[in-house]
Coordinates of C-alpha atoms in Angstrom, one line a residue:
Chain A
E1 CA 9.8 -2.5 1.2
A2 CA 6.8 -3.1 3.3
Q3 CA 5.6 0.2 4.7
V4 CA 2.9 2.6 5.8
T5 CA 3.1 6.1 4.3
Q6 CA 1.4 9.2 5.5
N7 CA 1.1 12.6 3.9
P8 CA 1.7 15.3 4.7
R9 CA 4.3 14.8 7.5
Y10 CA 3.7 18.3 8.8
L11 CA 0.7 20.6 8.5
I12 CA -0.2 23.9 9.9
T13 CA -3.7 25.1 9.2
V14 CA -6.4 27.4 10.6
T15 CA -9.6 26.6 12.4
G16 CA -12.4 25.5 10.2
K17 CA -10.3 24.8 7.0
K18 CA -11.1 21.2 5.9
L19 CA -8.1 19.0 5.5
T20 CA -7.2 15.4 4.6
V21 CA -4.3 13.3 5.8
T22 CA -3.6 10.4 3.5
C23 CA -2.4 6.9 4.6
S24 CA -1.4 4.1 2.3
Q25 CA 0.0 0.6 2.9
N26 CA 1.6 -1.8 0.5
M27 CA 1.3 -5.0 2.6
N28 CA -2.3 -6.0 1.5
H29 CA -3.5 -5.6 5.1
E30 CA -7.2 -5.8 5.8
Y31 CA -7.0 -3.7 9.0
M32 CA -6.1 0.0 9.1
S33 CA -6.4 2.4 11.9
W34 CA -5.8 6.0 12.9
Y35 CA -4.4 7.2 16.3
R36 CA -3.6 10.5 17.8
Q37 CA -0.7 10.8 20.2
D38 CA -0.7 13.5 22.9
P39 CA 1.7 14.1 25.8
G40 CA 0.6 12.3 28.9
L41 CA -2.2 10.5 27.1
G42 CA -0.4 8.0 25.0
L43 CA -2.0 6.8 21.7
R44 CA -5.7 6.9 21.4
Q45 CA -7.6 5.2 18.6
I46 CA -9.7 7.5 16.4
Y47 CA -11.2 5.1 13.8
Y48 CA -10.4 1.7 12.4
S49 CA -11.3 -0.3 9.4
M50 CA -11.5 -4.1 9.0
N51 CA -11.7 -4.0 5.2
V52 CA -13.0 -2.0 2.3
E53 CA -16.2 -0.1 3.1
V54 CA -16.1 -1.4 6.8
T55 CA -15.2 1.3 9.3
D56 CA -15.9 1.8 13.0
K57 CA -15.3 4.4 15.7
G58 CA -12.4 4.1 18.1
D59 CA -12.1 5.8 21.4
V60 CA -12.0 9.5 20.2
P61 CA -13.8 9.8 16.9
E62 CA -15.4 13.2 17.4
G63 CA -14.4 15.7 14.8
Y64 CA -13.0 13.1 12.4
K65 CA -14.2 11.2 9.4
V66 CA -12.6 8.3 7.5
S67 CA -13.3 6.4 4.3
R68 CA -12.0 3.0 3.0
K69 CA -12.8 2.8 -0.7
E70 CA -9.6 0.9 -1.5
K71 CA -7.8 -1.7 0.5
R72 CA -4.5 0.2 0.5
N73 CA -5.8 3.6 1.4
F74 CA -7.4 5.0 4.6
P75 CA -7.6 8.8 4.6
L76 CA -8.4 10.8 7.7
I77 CA -10.6 13.8 7.2
L78 CA -11.0 16.8 9.5
E79 CA -14.0 18.7 8.0
S80 CA -13.7 21.7 10.4
P81 CA -10.5 21.4 12.4
S82 CA -10.2 23.0 15.8
P83 CA -7.2 23.8 18.0
N84 CA -7.9 20.8 20.2
Q85 CA -7.1 18.6 17.2
T86 CA -3.5 19.8 17.3
S87 CA -1.7 16.5 17.7
L88 CA 0.6 13.9 16.3
Y89 CA -1.3 11.5 14.1
F90 CA -0.4 7.9 13.2
C91 CA -1.8 5.5 10.7
A92 CA -1.3 1.8 11.2
S93 CA -2.1 -1.4 9.3
S94 CA -2.4 -5.1 10.2
L95 CA -3.5 -8.4 9.0
W96 CA -7.0 -9.1 10.2
T97 CA -8.9 -12.3 11.0
S98 CA -12.2 -13.0 12.6
G99 CA -10.3 -12.9 15.9
G100 CA -9.2 -9.4 15.3
A101 CA -6.1 -7.4 14.4
Y102 CA -2.7 -8.1 15.9
E103 CA 0.7 -6.9 14.8
Q104 CA 0.3 -3.3 13.7
Y105 CA 2.7 -1.5 11.5
F106 CA 2.8 2.2 12.0
G107 CA 3.4 5.1 9.6
P108 CA 5.9 7.8 10.4
G109 CA 3.3 10.2 11.8
T110 CA 1.8 13.6 10.7
R111 CA 2.2 16.5 13.0
L112 CA -0.8 18.8 12.8
T113 CA -1.1 22.2 14.2
V114 CA -4.5 24.0 14.1
T115 CA -4.3 27.7 14.9
Chain B
Q1 CA -11.3 6.4 31.5
Q2 CA -7.9 4.9 30.8
Q3 CA -8.4 1.3 29.9
V4 CA -4.7 0.5 30.3
K5 CA -2.7 2.1 33.1
Q6 CA 1.1 2.2 32.7
S7 CA 3.8 3.1 35.1
P8 CA 6.3 4.6 35.7
Q9 CA 6.0 7.7 33.5
S10 CA 9.8 7.8 33.2
L11 CA 12.7 5.5 34.1
I12 CA 16.4 6.0 34.3
V13 CA 18.6 2.9 34.4
Q14 CA 22.3 2.3 34.3
K15 CA 23.8 0.4 31.4
G16 CA 23.6 -3.3 32.1
G17 CA 20.7 -3.0 34.5
I18 CA 17.1 -4.3 34.3
S19 CA 14.3 -2.0 33.1
I20 CA 10.9 -2.8 34.3
I21 CA 7.7 -1.2 33.1
N22 CA 4.3 -2.2 34.4
C23 CA 0.7 -2.1 33.0
A24 CA -2.7 -3.0 34.4
Y25 CA -6.0 -3.4 32.7
E26 CA -9.6 -4.0 33.8
N27 CA -11.4 -5.5 30.8
T28 CA -11.2 -9.3 30.9
A29 CA -12.2 -9.5 27.3
F30 CA -8.7 -8.3 26.3
D31 CA -6.8 -11.2 24.7
Y32 CA -3.8 -9.6 23.1
F33 CA -1.1 -7.5 24.9
P34 CA 1.6 -5.9 22.8
W35 CA 4.5 -3.7 23.7
Y36 CA 5.6 -1.0 21.3
Q37 CA 8.9 0.9 21.2
Q38 CA 9.0 4.5 19.9
F39 CA 12.1 6.5 19.0
P40 CA 11.8 10.3 18.6
G41 CA 10.4 11.3 15.3
K42 CA 9.3 7.7 14.5
G43 CA 6.2 5.7 14.6
P44 CA 5.8 3.0 17.3
A45 CA 7.2 -0.4 16.4
L46 CA 6.0 -3.7 17.8
L47 CA 8.6 -5.1 20.2
I48 CA 6.9 -8.2 21.7
A49 CA 3.4 -9.4 22.4
I50 CA 1.7 -12.0 24.5
R51 CA -1.7 -13.8 24.7
P52 CA -3.3 -14.5 28.1
D53 CA -2.8 -18.3 27.8
V54 CA 0.9 -18.0 28.7
S55 CA 2.5 -16.3 31.7
E56 CA 5.8 -15.3 30.1
K57 CA 7.3 -14.7 26.7
K58 CA 10.9 -13.9 26.0
E59 CA 12.5 -12.6 22.9
G60 CA 16.2 -11.8 23.3
R61 CA 16.7 -9.3 26.1
F62 CA 12.9 -8.5 26.2
T63 CA 10.5 -10.5 28.4
I64 CA 6.8 -10.0 29.0
S65 CA 5.4 -11.3 32.3
F66 CA 1.7 -11.7 32.4
N67 CA -0.5 -12.2 35.5
K68 CA -4.0 -13.0 34.4
S69 CA -5.6 -13.1 37.9
A70 CA -4.1 -9.7 38.8
K71 CA -4.8 -8.3 35.3
Q72 CA -1.3 -7.0 35.1
F73 CA 1.6 -7.4 32.6
S74 CA 5.1 -6.0 32.6
L75 CA 8.0 -5.6 30.2
H76 CA 11.5 -6.5 31.5
I77 CA 14.5 -5.3 29.5
M78 CA 17.6 -7.3 30.6
D79 CA 21.1 -5.9 30.2
S80 CA 19.7 -2.5 29.2
Q81 CA 21.7 -0.6 26.6
P82 CA 21.9 3.1 25.7
G83 CA 20.3 2.1 22.4
D84 CA 17.2 1.0 24.3
S85 CA 16.5 4.6 25.3
A86 CA 13.1 5.3 23.9
T87 CA 9.4 5.6 24.8
Y88 CA 7.6 2.3 25.5
F89 CA 3.9 1.8 25.3
C90 CA 1.9 -1.2 26.4
A91 CA -1.4 -1.9 24.8
A92 CA -4.4 -4.2 25.0
S93 CA -6.9 -5.4 22.5
G94 CA -10.0 -7.6 22.6
G95 CA -10.5 -7.8 18.8
N96 CA -10.6 -4.7 16.6
Q97 CA -10.1 -1.9 19.1
F98 CA -6.7 -1.1 20.7
Y99 CA -6.1 0.7 24.0
F100 CA -2.6 2.1 24.8
G101 CA -1.0 3.0 28.0
T102 CA 0.3 6.5 28.5
G103 CA 3.9 5.6 27.8
T104 CA 7.2 5.3 29.7
S105 CA 10.3 7.3 28.7
L106 CA 13.3 5.1 29.3
T107 CA 16.8 6.5 29.5
V108 CA 19.7 4.2 29.8
I109 CA 22.8 5.9 31.1
P110 CA 26.2 4.6 29.8

């Protein structure tokens, strides 16, 4: 089954404790992206990647890091989480051409609470 | 600032009615305009998308109307059903980066 998986699905942590949210896709997609969803703000793009070792900042990259060492995986790293990073996070993947990315498939989400 | 503005924030429609959600954008470099549907506890799922070279696209009960000169696009859900109750997001992209609207919570009353 074609899918995007995220782990963990729920996470409660404390300020400053480094964490990683994993994302994996089995569709051989070049493009992967991370979003955060907050009430009244919709989805905002954090980082995206067009292929292995190619990443770029989205609209709200501050406080986050990513890496793309393998095509299927795109982990999101919060090196020093703060309460304002409490949010619902989604990973997505898509085919990519020189024209860009189009139909994105989203994972089930990771609800992060930072106290 | 919000690159894509979406309205209304919430919408209540009777079963069988037409649901209309509107979005507006400013960046003329955007060339892909998708709509996503999200049910509680789930990730968004692509519903329908349009490119600016056409003014309308229809898939079943869902239609996107696109007005390039006004920089607006809208989603029409014909014969709305209770199962359509969800949050809908419009989005715009000019290549690698995506900008989403703030979402519309649709409730279809039986």
